Coordinates of C-alpha atoms in Angstrom, one line a residue:
X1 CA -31.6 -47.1 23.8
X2 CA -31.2 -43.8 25.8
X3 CA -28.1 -41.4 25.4
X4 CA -26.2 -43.0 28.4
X5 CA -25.7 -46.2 26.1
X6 CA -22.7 -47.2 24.3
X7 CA -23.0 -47.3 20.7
X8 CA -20.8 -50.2 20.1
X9 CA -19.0 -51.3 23.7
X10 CA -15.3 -51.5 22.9
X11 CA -12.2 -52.3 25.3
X12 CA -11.1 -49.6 26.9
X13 CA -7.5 -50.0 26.4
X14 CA -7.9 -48.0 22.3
X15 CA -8.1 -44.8 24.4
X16 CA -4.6 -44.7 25.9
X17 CA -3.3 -44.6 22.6
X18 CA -5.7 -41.5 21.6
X19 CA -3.3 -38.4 20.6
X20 CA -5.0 -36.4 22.5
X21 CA -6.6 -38.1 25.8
X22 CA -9.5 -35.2 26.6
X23 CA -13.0 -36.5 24.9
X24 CA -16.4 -35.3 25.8
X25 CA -18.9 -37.5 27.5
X26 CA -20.6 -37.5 23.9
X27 CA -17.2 -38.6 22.2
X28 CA -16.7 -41.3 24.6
X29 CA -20.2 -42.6 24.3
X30 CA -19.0 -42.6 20.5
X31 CA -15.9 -44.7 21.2
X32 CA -17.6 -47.1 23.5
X33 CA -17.8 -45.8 26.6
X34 CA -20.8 -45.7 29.0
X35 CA -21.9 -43.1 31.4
X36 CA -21.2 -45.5 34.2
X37 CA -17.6 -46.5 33.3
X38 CA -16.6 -42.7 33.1
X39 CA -18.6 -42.5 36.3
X40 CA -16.6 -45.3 38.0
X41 CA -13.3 -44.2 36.2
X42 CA -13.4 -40.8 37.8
X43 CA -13.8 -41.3 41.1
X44 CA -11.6 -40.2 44.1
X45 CA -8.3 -42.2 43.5
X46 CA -9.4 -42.8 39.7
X47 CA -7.8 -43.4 36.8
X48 CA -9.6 -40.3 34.9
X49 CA -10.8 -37.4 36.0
X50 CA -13.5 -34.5 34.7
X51 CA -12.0 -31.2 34.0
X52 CA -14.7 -29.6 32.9
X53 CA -18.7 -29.8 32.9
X54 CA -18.7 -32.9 30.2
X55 CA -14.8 -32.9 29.6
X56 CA -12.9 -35.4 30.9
X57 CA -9.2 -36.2 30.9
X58 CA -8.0 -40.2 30.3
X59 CA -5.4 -40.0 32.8
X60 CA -4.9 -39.0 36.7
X61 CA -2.0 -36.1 36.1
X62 CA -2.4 -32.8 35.6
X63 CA -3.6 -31.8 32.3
X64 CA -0.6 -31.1 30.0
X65 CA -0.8 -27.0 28.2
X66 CA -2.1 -28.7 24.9
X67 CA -5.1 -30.5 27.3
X68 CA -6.0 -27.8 28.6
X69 CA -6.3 -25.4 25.7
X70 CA -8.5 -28.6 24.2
X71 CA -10.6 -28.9 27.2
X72 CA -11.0 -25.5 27.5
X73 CA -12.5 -25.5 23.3
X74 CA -14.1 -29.0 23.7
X75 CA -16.1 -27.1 26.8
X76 CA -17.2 -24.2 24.7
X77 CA -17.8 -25.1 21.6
X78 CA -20.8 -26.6 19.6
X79 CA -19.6 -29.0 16.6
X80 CA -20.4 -28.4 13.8
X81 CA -23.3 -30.3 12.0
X82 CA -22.2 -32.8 9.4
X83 CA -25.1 -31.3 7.3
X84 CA -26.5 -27.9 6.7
X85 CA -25.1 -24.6 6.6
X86 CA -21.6 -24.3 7.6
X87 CA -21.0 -20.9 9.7
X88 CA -19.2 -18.1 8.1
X89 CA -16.1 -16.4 10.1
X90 CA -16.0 -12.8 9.4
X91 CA -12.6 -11.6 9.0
X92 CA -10.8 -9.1 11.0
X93 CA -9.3 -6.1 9.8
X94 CA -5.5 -6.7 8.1
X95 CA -3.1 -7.3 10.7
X96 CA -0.2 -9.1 8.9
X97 CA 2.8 -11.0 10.9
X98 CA 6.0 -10.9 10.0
X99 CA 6.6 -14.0 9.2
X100 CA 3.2 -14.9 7.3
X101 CA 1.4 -13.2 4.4
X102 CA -1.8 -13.6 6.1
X103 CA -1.3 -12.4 9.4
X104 CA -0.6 -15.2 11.1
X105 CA 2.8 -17.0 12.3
X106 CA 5.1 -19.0 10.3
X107 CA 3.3 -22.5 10.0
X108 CA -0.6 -21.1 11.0
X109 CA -3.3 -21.2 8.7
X110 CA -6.8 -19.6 8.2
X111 CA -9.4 -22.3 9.1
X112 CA -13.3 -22.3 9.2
X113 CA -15.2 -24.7 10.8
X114 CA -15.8 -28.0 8.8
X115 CA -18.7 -30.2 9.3
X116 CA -17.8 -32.0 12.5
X117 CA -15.5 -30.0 14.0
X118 CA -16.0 -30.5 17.8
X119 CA -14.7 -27.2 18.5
X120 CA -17.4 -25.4 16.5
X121 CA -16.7 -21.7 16.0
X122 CA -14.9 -21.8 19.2
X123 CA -11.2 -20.3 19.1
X124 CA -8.8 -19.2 22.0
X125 CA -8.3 -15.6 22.8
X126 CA -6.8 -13.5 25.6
X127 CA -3.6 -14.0 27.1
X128 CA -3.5 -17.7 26.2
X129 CA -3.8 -16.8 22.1
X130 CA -1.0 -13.9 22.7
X131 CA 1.3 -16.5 23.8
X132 CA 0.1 -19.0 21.2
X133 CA 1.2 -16.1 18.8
X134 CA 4.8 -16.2 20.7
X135 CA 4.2 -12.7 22.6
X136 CA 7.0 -12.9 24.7
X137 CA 5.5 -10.4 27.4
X138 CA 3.0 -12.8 27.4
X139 CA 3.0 -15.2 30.4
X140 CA 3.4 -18.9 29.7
X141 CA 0.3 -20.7 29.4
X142 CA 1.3 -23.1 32.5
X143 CA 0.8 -19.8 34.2
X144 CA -2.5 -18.8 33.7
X145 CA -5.3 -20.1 35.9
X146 CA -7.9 -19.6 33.0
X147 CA -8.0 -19.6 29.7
X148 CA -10.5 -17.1 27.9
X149 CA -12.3 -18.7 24.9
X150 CA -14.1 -16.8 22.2
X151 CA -17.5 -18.1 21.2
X152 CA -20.6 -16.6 19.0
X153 CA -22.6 -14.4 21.5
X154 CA -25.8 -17.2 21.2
X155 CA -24.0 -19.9 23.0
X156 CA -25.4 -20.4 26.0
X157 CA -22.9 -21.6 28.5
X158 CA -21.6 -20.6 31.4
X159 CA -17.5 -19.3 32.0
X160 CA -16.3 -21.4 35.1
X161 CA -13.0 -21.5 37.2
X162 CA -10.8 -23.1 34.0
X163 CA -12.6 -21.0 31.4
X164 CA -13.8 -17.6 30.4
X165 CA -16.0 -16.9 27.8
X166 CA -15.9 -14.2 26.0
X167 CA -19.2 -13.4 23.5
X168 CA -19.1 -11.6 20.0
X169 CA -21.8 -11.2 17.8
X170 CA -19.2 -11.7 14.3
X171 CA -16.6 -14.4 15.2
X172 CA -12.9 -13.2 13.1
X173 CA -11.3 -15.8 11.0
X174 CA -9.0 -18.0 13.1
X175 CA -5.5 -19.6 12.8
X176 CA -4.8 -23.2 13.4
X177 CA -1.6 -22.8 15.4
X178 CA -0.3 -25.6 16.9
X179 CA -3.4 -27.5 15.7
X180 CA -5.6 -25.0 17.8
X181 CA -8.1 -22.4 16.5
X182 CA -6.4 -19.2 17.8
X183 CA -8.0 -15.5 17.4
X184 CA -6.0 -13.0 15.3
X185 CA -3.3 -10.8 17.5
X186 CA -5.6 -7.1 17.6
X187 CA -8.3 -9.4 18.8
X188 CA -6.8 -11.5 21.4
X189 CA -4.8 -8.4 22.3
X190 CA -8.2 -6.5 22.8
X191 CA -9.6 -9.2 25.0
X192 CA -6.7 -9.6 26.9
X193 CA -6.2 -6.2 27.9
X194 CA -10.1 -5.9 28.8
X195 CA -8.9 -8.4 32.2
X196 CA -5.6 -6.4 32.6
X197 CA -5.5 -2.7 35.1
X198 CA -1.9 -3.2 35.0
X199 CA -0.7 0.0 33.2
X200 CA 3.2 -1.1 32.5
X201 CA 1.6 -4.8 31.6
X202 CA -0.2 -3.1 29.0
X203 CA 2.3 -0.7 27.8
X204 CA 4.3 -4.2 27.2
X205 CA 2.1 -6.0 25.4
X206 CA 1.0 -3.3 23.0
X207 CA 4.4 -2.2 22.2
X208 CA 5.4 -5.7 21.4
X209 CA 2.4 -5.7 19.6
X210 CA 3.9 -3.3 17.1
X211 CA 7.7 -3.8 17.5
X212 CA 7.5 -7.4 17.2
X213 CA 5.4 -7.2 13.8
X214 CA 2.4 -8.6 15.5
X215 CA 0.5 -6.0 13.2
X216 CA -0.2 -2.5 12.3
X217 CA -0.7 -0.2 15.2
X218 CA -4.4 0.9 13.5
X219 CA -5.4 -2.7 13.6
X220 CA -4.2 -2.7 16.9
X221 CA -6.5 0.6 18.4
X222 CA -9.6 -0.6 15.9
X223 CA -9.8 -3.4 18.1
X224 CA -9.1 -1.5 21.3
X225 CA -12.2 0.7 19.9
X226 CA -14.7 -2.0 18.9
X227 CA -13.9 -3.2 22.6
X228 CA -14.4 -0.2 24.0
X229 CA -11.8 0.0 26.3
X230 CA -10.3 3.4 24.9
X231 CA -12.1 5.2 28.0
X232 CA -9.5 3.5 29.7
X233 CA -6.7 6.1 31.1
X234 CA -4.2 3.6 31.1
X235 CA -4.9 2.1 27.7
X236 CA -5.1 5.8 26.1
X237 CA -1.8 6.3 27.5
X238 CA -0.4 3.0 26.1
X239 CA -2.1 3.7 22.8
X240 CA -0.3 7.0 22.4
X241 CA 2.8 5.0 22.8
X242 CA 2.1 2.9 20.6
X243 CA 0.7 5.2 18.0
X244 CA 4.3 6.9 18.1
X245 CA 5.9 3.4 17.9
X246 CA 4.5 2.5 14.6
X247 CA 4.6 6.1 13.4
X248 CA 8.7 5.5 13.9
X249 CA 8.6 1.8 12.5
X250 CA 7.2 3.6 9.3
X251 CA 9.3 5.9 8.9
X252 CA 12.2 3.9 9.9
X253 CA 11.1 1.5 6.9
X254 CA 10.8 4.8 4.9
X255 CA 14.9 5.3 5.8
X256 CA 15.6 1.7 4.8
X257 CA 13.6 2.3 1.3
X258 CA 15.7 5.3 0.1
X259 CA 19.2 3.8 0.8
X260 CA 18.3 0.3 -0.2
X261 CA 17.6 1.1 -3.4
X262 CA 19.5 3.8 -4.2
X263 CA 17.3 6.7 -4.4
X264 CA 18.5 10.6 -3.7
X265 CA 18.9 11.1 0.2
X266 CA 16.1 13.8 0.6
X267 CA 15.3 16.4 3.9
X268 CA 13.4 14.5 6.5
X269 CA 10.7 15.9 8.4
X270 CA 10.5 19.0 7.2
X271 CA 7.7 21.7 7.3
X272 CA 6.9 23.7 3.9
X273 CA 5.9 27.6 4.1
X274 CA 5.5 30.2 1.3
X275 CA 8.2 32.7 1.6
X276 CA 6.0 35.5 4.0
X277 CA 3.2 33.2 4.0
X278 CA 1.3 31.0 5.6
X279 CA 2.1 26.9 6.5
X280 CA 1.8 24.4 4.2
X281 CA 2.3 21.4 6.3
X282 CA 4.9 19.3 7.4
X283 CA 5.8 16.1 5.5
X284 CA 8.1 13.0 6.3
X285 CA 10.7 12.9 3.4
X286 CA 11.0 16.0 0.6
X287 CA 13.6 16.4 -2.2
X288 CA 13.8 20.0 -2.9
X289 CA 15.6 20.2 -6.4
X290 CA 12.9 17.8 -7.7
X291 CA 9.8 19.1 -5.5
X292 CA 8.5 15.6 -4.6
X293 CA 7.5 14.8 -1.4
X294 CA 6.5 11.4 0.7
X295 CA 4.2 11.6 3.3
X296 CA 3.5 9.1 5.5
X297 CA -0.6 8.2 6.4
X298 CA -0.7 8.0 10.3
X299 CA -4.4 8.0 10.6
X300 CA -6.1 5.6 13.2
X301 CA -9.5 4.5 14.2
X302 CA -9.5 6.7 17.1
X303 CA -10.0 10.1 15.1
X304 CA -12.3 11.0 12.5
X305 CA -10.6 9.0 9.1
X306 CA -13.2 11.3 6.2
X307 CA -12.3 14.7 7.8
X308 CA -8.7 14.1 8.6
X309 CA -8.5 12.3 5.0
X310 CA -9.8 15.8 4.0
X311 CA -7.4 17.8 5.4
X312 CA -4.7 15.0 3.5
X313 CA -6.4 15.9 0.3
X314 CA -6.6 19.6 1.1
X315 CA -3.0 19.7 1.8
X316 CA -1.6 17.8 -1.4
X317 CA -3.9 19.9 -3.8
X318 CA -2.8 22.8 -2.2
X319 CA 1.1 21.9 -2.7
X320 CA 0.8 20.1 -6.1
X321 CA -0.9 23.8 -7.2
X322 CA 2.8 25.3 -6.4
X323 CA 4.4 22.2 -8.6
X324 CA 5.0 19.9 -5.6
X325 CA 4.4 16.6 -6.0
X326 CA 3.3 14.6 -2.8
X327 CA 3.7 10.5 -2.8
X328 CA 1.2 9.4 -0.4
X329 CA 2.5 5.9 1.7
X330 CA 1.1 3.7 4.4
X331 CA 2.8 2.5 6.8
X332 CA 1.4 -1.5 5.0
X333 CA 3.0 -0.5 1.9
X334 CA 6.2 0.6 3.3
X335 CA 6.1 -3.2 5.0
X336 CA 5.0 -5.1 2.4
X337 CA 5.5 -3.6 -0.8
X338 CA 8.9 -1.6 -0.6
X339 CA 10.2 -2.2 -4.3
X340 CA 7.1 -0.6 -5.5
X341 CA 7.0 2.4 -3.1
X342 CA 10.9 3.1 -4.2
X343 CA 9.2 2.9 -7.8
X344 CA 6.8 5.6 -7.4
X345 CA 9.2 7.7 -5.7
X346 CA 12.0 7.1 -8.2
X347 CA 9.4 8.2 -11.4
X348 CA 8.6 10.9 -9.7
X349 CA 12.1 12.2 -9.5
X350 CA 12.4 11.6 -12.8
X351 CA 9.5 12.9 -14.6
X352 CA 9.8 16.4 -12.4
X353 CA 13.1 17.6 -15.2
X354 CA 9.1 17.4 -17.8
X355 CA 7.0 19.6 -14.9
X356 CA 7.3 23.4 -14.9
X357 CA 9.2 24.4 -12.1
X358 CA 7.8 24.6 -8.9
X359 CA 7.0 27.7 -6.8
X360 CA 10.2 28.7 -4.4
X361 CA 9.3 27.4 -0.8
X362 CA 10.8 27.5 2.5
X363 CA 12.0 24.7 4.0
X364 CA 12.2 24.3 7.6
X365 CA 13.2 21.6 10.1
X366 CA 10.7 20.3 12.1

């Protein structure tokens, strides 16, 4: 018996009821089907045709979106062997959705490769995996002419016409969306924007990246940086944007949190001196009477995290020494953990009538 040979001939006709009608030539070898039937089936004027080196499609049409996004993971992936090790997914930074707890849509789920999976460690990316994630800036997937795929940087394979391949020595932790392994949104954002010199097409997709509540804006630029594509003019300009963007999503959130549950209206973005001395820094919400102070963290992957952490810490040692004390928020906690924020904030207010008062400080709009 050589690989061309059936291993147990069947009628043909159980395919046409197969969900999905794109098999390998080693799939239809396992349902049946010899080398020379698909041969015969797909020539000129047949009634299947091959889509992809090894992929073939059991009907004449054009491939469906759904076929091709399976042809296109069918192509590039290496199942999984039923025994051995099973391949780990390293997981991307945090980037949490808004309607999912994991960072994924509404109905997605993390997945890892099982034993048999015939898409491997394969997943969509790119522009096809933005609009799997329901970017609306994104075009449809009838629209694109290829579809990029991301696959461990060992497989050797070659991106055609239909596919792109994009390589990565860690593979993230995938969704399943619509029953398809789909890269998380910083990472098919990064690999999207890698094809893209559109500068407004890129302004687009990372701002809905960030209004949309795709994910954090740092998740975001950590991917634009491991990608390297932060030497890019137009992506630094875009990135700025977007910086700003979530820096107002914050403290819009921040706005929400004091009049939602009930908490003193403070002075917003103000900056703090000594009367005839020097800056003390500016911070995002302050309630002078009490001497407490919120300040939001707007550090990102693109500058240095210890030394500007340092010049956080410097700053809030320097005005809890004058009495002031400084609640330190992310813009994740303000999303995801409001209730307790507002908590912090409101035993703060309360325990400053215990403190000594604080030392008198000018506050100035900034």
């Amino acid at each position: 018996m050589n690989h061309d040979t059936p291993v147990s001939p069947r009628p043909l006709r159980h395919l046409a009821d197969a969900q999905r009608r794109v098999l390998t030539a080693h799939q239809l070898r396992e349902h049946g089907v010899a080398a020379a039937t698909v041969a015969e089936r797909c020539r000129p004027g047949g009634l299947w045709q091959q889509v992809l080196p090894g992929v073939y499609l059991l009907h004449a049409g054009p491939p469906t979106d759904e076929e091709r996004l399976h042809a296109a993971l069918l192509y590039a992936g290496r199942p999984v062997a039923v025994r051995g090790a099973r391949p780990t997914a390293v997981p991307e930074q945090a980037c949490p959705l808004r309607a999912g707890a994991n960072g994924w849509p509404q109905g997605a789920r993390a997945t890892v490769p099982a034993p048999g999976d015939p898409y491997g460690e394969a997943m969509i990316t790119g522009l096809a995996a933005l609009a799997l994630h329901r970017f609306s800036s994104a075009p449809p997937l009838h629209a694109l002419d290829r579809i990029d795929v991301l696959v461990p940087r060992t497989r050797r394979l070659r991106s055609t016409a239909l596919v792109r391949l994009v390589r990565a020595p860690a593979l993230p932790l995938p969704a399943t969306i619509d029953e398809v392994p789909v890269a998380p949104a910083p990472r098919a954002l990064a690999d999207a924007l890698a094809q893209l010199a559109d500068a407004s097409v890129v302004r687009r997709l990372l701002t809905e990246a960030v209004r949309g509540g795709h994910c954090e804006p740092a998740a975001v630029v950590r991917a634009l940086s491991q990608a390297r594509l932060l030497s890019r003019p137009h992506v630094i300009d875009a990135v700025d944007s977007l910086l700003a963007e979530g820096l107002a999503i914050a403290e819009g959130r921040l706005y929400e949190l004091v009049r939602e549950h009930g908490l003193p209206e403070p002075v917003w973005n103000v900056d703090l001196r000594l009367p005839g001395g020097p800056y003390l820094g500016g911070l995002d919400a302050y309630w002078p009477d009490q001497a407490v102070a919120v300040e939001i963290d707007a550090r990102t992957p693109r500058q240095d995290e210890d030394v500007l952490w340092s010049e956080y810490a410097r700053k809030r040692e320097h005005l809890e020494r004058l009495g002031v004390t400084v609640v330190h928020v992310t813009p994740k906690k303000l999303r995801e953990a409001a209730e307790q924020q507002a908590t912090v904030i409101r035993t703060a207010l309360i325990a400053s009538a215990e403190r000594e008062p604080a030392a008198y400080l000018v506050v100035l709009p900034r």
